[in-house]
């Protein structure tokens, strides 16, 4: 069998396009809302439903807060992709090639996001603000998996993603195709003063360390979110949501004026 998915919303999304032979495990006397998951599994027809004791469920996914439901995806599953956790895999070159001459886009670049919880939360924001592409490195980074999919409430299945070897080179490709790259940095320009163009890429670095030196140097501008609290920074997933919202807001205004 393949990957095991937990989390109500992640399972709900996966059941919309799941391979025959997958199994939905439900705890006996589990949460009432899991009845909807059972209904979705029955509608999918070729998904088996098994009710098991909680102790068996705990052994199935050790150390995971499963809330009484686990979807074990058939190993042949090649949908949007529970296997990679992403909506669609592409390369940066393919992505820019697919843009028309005057088409705008919003790209998110993740540099050293190693915490799956943060990655899942970021991908949820990326889906909500219709990010056109998320770029992340194949090393020194969390990768999309069951935990990330669960934290994102299933949104990770819809986010176009490119996993790359060299972030700086991919940033150069974006810039060659009219993108302005903005790096999140505590010493950057105040977000209130930033005007995002119709082709914008935002770079989020690791919590604590921020962007790598090479990635930071490749950015066109460094930007920061003004805050008034007692601690000096936001969680990276929260900061990503704020920046994506503002970039999308400005792009939406430009399209309607």
PDB file of N, CA and C in Angstrom, residues 135-188:
ATOM      1  N   UNK A 135       8.082  27.362  -5.493  1.00  0.00           N
ATOM      2  CA  UNK A 135       9.394  26.794  -5.814  1.00  0.00           C
ATOM      3  C   UNK A 135      10.128  26.501  -4.512  1.00  0.00           C
ATOM      4  N   UNK A 136      10.681  25.306  -4.397  1.00  0.00           N
ATOM      5  CA  UNK A 136      11.415  24.944  -3.195  1.00  0.00           C
ATOM      6  C   UNK A 136      12.584  24.042  -3.562  1.00  0.00           C
ATOM      7  N   UNK A 137      13.647  24.050  -2.766  1.00  0.00           N
ATOM      8  CA  UNK A 137      14.822  23.234  -3.087  1.00  0.00           C
ATOM      9  C   UNK A 137      14.620  21.773  -2.722  1.00  0.00           C
ATOM     10  N   UNK A 138      15.395  20.914  -3.382  1.00  0.00           N
ATOM     11  CA  UNK A 138      15.287  19.487  -3.081  1.00  0.00           C
ATOM     12  C   UNK A 138      16.112  19.087  -1.862  1.00  0.00           C
ATOM     13  N   UNK A 139      16.918  20.020  -1.349  1.00  0.00           N
ATOM     14  CA  UNK A 139      17.700  19.760  -0.136  1.00  0.00           C
ATOM     15  C   UNK A 139      17.520  20.912   0.849  1.00  0.00           C
ATOM     16  N   UNK A 140      17.840  20.654   2.097  1.00  0.00           N
ATOM     17  CA  UNK A 140      17.708  21.671   3.158  1.00  0.00           C
ATOM     18  C   UNK A 140      16.292  22.247   3.193  1.00  0.00           C
ATOM     19  N   UNK A 141      15.332  21.363   3.062  1.00  0.00           N
ATOM     20  CA  UNK A 141      13.938  21.804   3.035  1.00  0.00           C
ATOM     21  C   UNK A 141      13.026  20.644   3.389  1.00  0.00           C
ATOM     22  N   UNK A 142      11.927  20.950   4.070  1.00  0.00           N
ATOM     23  CA  UNK A 142      10.876  19.951   4.240  1.00  0.00           C
ATOM     24  C   UNK A 142      10.285  19.662   2.867  1.00  0.00           C
ATOM     25  N   UNK A 143       9.809  18.459   2.670  1.00  0.00           N
ATOM     26  CA  UNK A 143       9.182  18.099   1.402  1.00  0.00           C
ATOM     27  C   UNK A 143       7.717  17.761   1.653  1.00  0.00           C
ATOM     28  N   UNK A 144       6.920  17.945   0.627  1.00  0.00           N
ATOM     29  CA  UNK A 144       5.492  17.684   0.759  1.00  0.00           C
ATOM     30  C   UNK A 144       5.265  16.204   1.056  1.00  0.00           C
ATOM     31  N   UNK A 145       4.565  15.926   2.150  1.00  0.00           N
ATOM     32  CA  UNK A 145       4.261  14.554   2.533  1.00  0.00           C
ATOM     33  C   UNK A 145       2.926  14.530   3.265  1.00  0.00           C
ATOM     34  N   UNK A 146       2.631  13.417   3.903  1.00  0.00           N
ATOM     35  CA  UNK A 146       1.340  13.282   4.583  1.00  0.00           C
ATOM     36  C   UNK A 146       1.145  14.336   5.658  1.00  0.00           C
ATOM     37  N   UNK A 147       2.183  14.609   6.438  1.00  0.00           N
ATOM     38  CA  UNK A 147       2.075  15.621   7.494  1.00  0.00           C
ATOM     39  C   UNK A 147       1.787  16.989   6.907  1.00  0.00           C
ATOM     40  N   UNK A 148       2.522  17.351   5.869  1.00  0.00           N
ATOM     41  CA  UNK A 148       2.320  18.644   5.212  1.00  0.00           C
ATOM     42  C   UNK A 148       0.912  18.733   4.643  1.00  0.00           C
ATOM     43  N   UNK A 149       0.454  17.660   4.017  1.00  0.00           N
ATOM     44  CA  UNK A 149      -0.888  17.657   3.437  1.00  0.00           C
ATOM     45  C   UNK A 149      -1.948  17.823   4.513  1.00  0.00           C
ATOM     46  N   UNK A 150      -1.735  17.164   5.666  1.00  0.00           N
ATOM     47  CA  UNK A 150      -2.707  17.273   6.760  1.00  0.00           C
ATOM     48  C   UNK A 150      -2.731  18.686   7.334  1.00  0.00           C
ATOM     49  N   UNK A 151      -1.553  19.273   7.566  1.00  0.00           N
ATOM     50  CA  UNK A 151      -1.487  20.625   8.123  1.00  0.00           C
ATOM     51  C   UNK A 151      -2.118  21.632   7.170  1.00  0.00           C
ATOM     52  N   UNK A 152      -1.978  21.393   5.877  1.00  0.00           N
ATOM     53  CA  UNK A 152      -2.548  22.321   4.889  1.00  0.00           C
ATOM     54  C   UNK A 152      -4.040  22.101   4.692  1.00  0.00           C
ATOM     55  N   UNK A 153      -4.626  21.144   5.425  1.00  0.00           N
ATOM     56  CA  UNK A 153      -6.044  20.787   5.287  1.00  0.00           C
ATOM     57  C   UNK A 153      -6.378  20.355   3.866  1.00  0.00           C
ATOM     58  N   UNK A 154      -5.430  19.698   3.217  1.00  0.00           N
ATOM     59  CA  UNK A 154      -5.656  19.193   1.868  1.00  0.00           C
ATOM     60  C   UNK A 154      -5.318  20.173   0.770  1.00  0.00           C
ATOM     61  N   UNK A 155      -5.049  21.425   1.130  1.00  0.00           N
ATOM     62  CA  UNK A 155      -4.778  22.445   0.109  1.00  0.00           C
ATOM     63  C   UNK A 155      -3.515  22.141  -0.684  1.00  0.00           C
ATOM     64  N   UNK A 156      -2.570  21.423  -0.076  1.00  0.00           N
ATOM     65  CA  UNK A 156      -1.309  21.118  -0.767  1.00  0.00           C
ATOM     66  C   UNK A 156      -1.535  20.338  -2.048  1.00  0.00           C
ATOM     67  N   UNK A 157      -2.673  19.651  -2.149  1.00  0.00           N
ATOM     68  CA  UNK A 157      -2.958  18.868  -3.342  1.00  0.00           C
ATOM     69  C   UNK A 157      -3.247  19.738  -4.559  1.00  0.00           C
ATOM     70  N   UNK A 158      -3.493  21.022  -4.344  1.00  0.00           N
ATOM     71  CA  UNK A 158      -3.895  21.897  -5.440  1.00  0.00           C
ATOM     72  C   UNK A 158      -2.838  22.929  -5.818  1.00  0.00           C
ATOM     73  N   UNK A 159      -1.731  22.971  -5.101  1.00  0.00           N
ATOM     74  CA  UNK A 159      -0.738  24.026  -5.327  1.00  0.00           C
ATOM     75  C   UNK A 159       0.300  23.560  -6.348  1.00  0.00           C
ATOM     76  N   UNK A 160       0.431  24.227  -7.480  1.00  0.00           N
ATOM     77  CA  UNK A 160       1.485  23.875  -8.446  1.00  0.00           C
ATOM     78  C   UNK A 160       2.853  24.070  -7.808  1.00  0.00           C
ATOM     79  N   UNK A 161       3.739  23.112  -8.002  1.00  0.00           N
ATOM     80  CA  UNK A 161       5.017  23.158  -7.299  1.00  0.00           C
ATOM     81  C   UNK A 161       6.168  22.726  -8.196  1.00  0.00           C
ATOM     82  N   UNK A 162       7.316  23.343  -7.972  1.00  0.00           N
ATOM     83  CA  UNK A 162       8.542  22.959  -8.657  1.00  0.00           C
ATOM     84  C   UNK A 162       9.633  22.752  -7.611  1.00  0.00           C
ATOM     85  N   UNK A 163      10.146  21.539  -7.528  1.00  0.00           N
ATOM     86  CA  UNK A 163      11.242  21.226  -6.612  1.00  0.00           C
ATOM     87  C   UNK A 163      12.531  21.267  -7.423  1.00  0.00           C
ATOM     88  N   UNK A 164      13.469  22.117  -7.014  1.00  0.00           N
ATOM     89  CA  UNK A 164      14.625  22.426  -7.860  1.00  0.00           C
ATOM     90  C   UNK A 164      15.943  22.173  -7.131  1.00  0.00           C
ATOM     91  N   UNK A 165      17.007  22.133  -7.905  1.00  0.00           N
ATOM     92  CA  UNK A 165      18.347  21.934  -7.348  1.00  0.00           C
ATOM     93  C   UNK A 165      19.006  23.249  -6.955  1.00  0.00           C
ATOM     94  N   UNK A 166      18.769  24.294  -7.753  1.00  0.00           N
ATOM     95  CA  UNK A 166      19.454  25.575  -7.567  1.00  0.00           C
ATOM     96  C   UNK A 166      18.444  26.718  -7.566  1.00  0.00           C
ATOM     97  N   UNK A 167      18.121  27.235  -6.386  1.00  0.00           N
ATOM     98  CA  UNK A 167      17.127  28.307  -6.289  1.00  0.00           C
ATOM     99  C   UNK A 167      17.566  29.559  -7.037  1.00  0.00           C
ATOM    100  N   UNK A 168      18.830  29.912  -6.933  1.00  0.00           N
ATOM    101  CA  UNK A 168      19.318  31.143  -7.557  1.00  0.00           C
ATOM    102  C   UNK A 168      19.127  31.093  -9.065  1.00  0.00           C
ATOM    103  N   UNK A 169      19.431  29.965  -9.666  1.00  0.00           N
ATOM    104  CA  UNK A 169      19.253  29.836 -11.117  1.00  0.00           C
ATOM    105  C   UNK A 169      17.783  29.978 -11.499  1.00  0.00           C
ATOM    106  N   UNK A 170      16.890  29.414 -10.727  1.00  0.00           N
ATOM    107  CA  UNK A 170      15.462  29.515 -11.041  1.00  0.00           C
ATOM    108  C   UNK A 170      14.972  30.956 -10.859  1.00  0.00           C
ATOM    109  N   UNK A 171      15.528  31.660  -9.881  1.00  0.00           N
ATOM    110  CA  UNK A 171      15.190  33.075  -9.705  1.00  0.00           C
ATOM    111  C   UNK A 171      15.628  33.878 -10.923  1.00  0.00           C
ATOM    112  N   UNK A 172      16.788  33.552 -11.464  1.00  0.00           N
ATOM    113  CA  UNK A 172      17.281  34.237 -12.661  1.00  0.00           C
ATOM    114  C   UNK A 172      16.351  34.005 -13.847  1.00  0.00           C
ATOM    115  N   UNK A 173      15.840  32.790 -13.972  1.00  0.00           N
ATOM    116  CA  UNK A 173      14.902  32.490 -15.060  1.00  0.00           C
ATOM    117  C   UNK A 173      13.647  33.344 -14.917  1.00  0.00           C
ATOM    118  N   UNK A 174      13.135  33.456 -13.703  1.00  0.00           N
ATOM    119  CA  UNK A 174      11.957  34.300 -13.473  1.00  0.00           C
ATOM    120  C   UNK A 174      12.253  35.748 -13.857  1.00  0.00           C
ATOM    121  N   UNK A 175      13.386  36.251 -13.423  1.00  0.00           N
ATOM    122  CA  UNK A 175      13.744  37.642 -13.718  1.00  0.00           C
ATOM    123  C   UNK A 175      13.911  37.876 -15.213  1.00  0.00           C
ATOM    124  N   UNK A 176      14.429  36.898 -15.919  1.00  0.00           N
ATOM    125  CA  UNK A 176      14.570  37.005 -17.371  1.00  0.00           C
ATOM    126  C   UNK A 176      13.217  37.084 -18.068  1.00  0.00           C
ATOM    127  N   UNK A 177      12.180  36.664 -17.382  1.00  0.00           N
ATOM    128  CA  UNK A 177      10.826  36.688 -17.950  1.00  0.00           C
ATOM    129  C   UNK A 177       9.937  37.726 -17.265  1.00  0.00           C
ATOM    130  N   UNK A 178      10.539  38.775 -16.762  1.00  0.00           N
ATOM    131  CA  UNK A 178       9.783  39.924 -16.285  1.00  0.00           C
ATOM    132  C   UNK A 178       9.337  39.896 -14.846  1.00  0.00           C
ATOM    133  N   UNK A 179       9.797  38.939 -14.066  1.00  0.00           N
ATOM    134  CA  UNK A 179       9.426  38.892 -12.652  1.00  0.00           C
ATOM    135  C   UNK A 179      10.369  39.765 -11.831  1.00  0.00           C
ATOM    136  N   UNK A 180       9.789  40.437 -10.826  1.00  0.00           N
ATOM    137  CA  UNK A 180      10.565  41.132  -9.807  1.00  0.00           C
ATOM    138  C   UNK A 180      10.522  40.257  -8.564  1.00  0.00           C
ATOM    139  N   UNK A 181      11.692  40.032  -7.983  1.00  0.00           N
ATOM    140  CA  UNK A 181      11.801  39.115  -6.851  1.00  0.00           C
ATOM    141  C   UNK A 181      11.983  39.900  -5.556  1.00  0.00           C
ATOM    142  N   UNK A 182      11.097  39.645  -4.596  1.00  0.00           N
ATOM    143  CA  UNK A 182      11.096  40.344  -3.310  1.00  0.00           C
ATOM    144  C   UNK A 182      11.420  39.347  -2.203  1.00  0.00           C
ATOM    145  N   UNK A 183      12.486  39.617  -1.465  1.00  0.00           N
ATOM    146  CA  UNK A 183      12.868  38.743  -0.372  1.00  0.00           C
ATOM    147  C   UNK A 183      12.401  39.278   0.967  1.00  0.00           C
ATOM    148  N   UNK A 184      11.781  38.423   1.773  1.00  0.00           N
ATOM    149  CA  UNK A 184      11.342  38.827   3.111  1.00  0.00           C
ATOM    150  C   UNK A 184      12.552  38.898   4.033  1.00  0.00           C
ATOM    151  N   UNK A 185      12.789  40.080   4.602  1.00  0.00           N
ATOM    152  CA  UNK A 185      13.960  40.295   5.446  1.00  0.00           C
ATOM    153  C   UNK A 185      13.630  41.377   6.470  1.00  0.00           C
ATOM    154  N   UNK A 186      14.014  41.158   7.718  1.00  0.00           N
ATOM    155  CA  UNK A 186      13.674  42.113   8.776  1.00  0.00           C
ATOM    156  C   UNK A 186      14.256  43.499   8.521  1.00  0.00           C
ATOM    157  N   UNK A 187      15.324  43.577   7.749  1.00  0.00           N
ATOM    158  CA  UNK A 187      15.927  44.872   7.451  1.00  0.00           C
ATOM    159  C   UNK A 187      15.464  45.467   6.140  1.00  0.00           C
ATOM    160  N   UNK A 188      14.440  44.879   5.540  1.00  0.00           N
ATOM    161  CA  UNK A 188      13.970  45.338   4.240  1.00  0.00           C
ATOM    162  C   UNK A 188      13.060  46.546   4.320  1.00  0.00           C
TER     163      UNK A 188
END
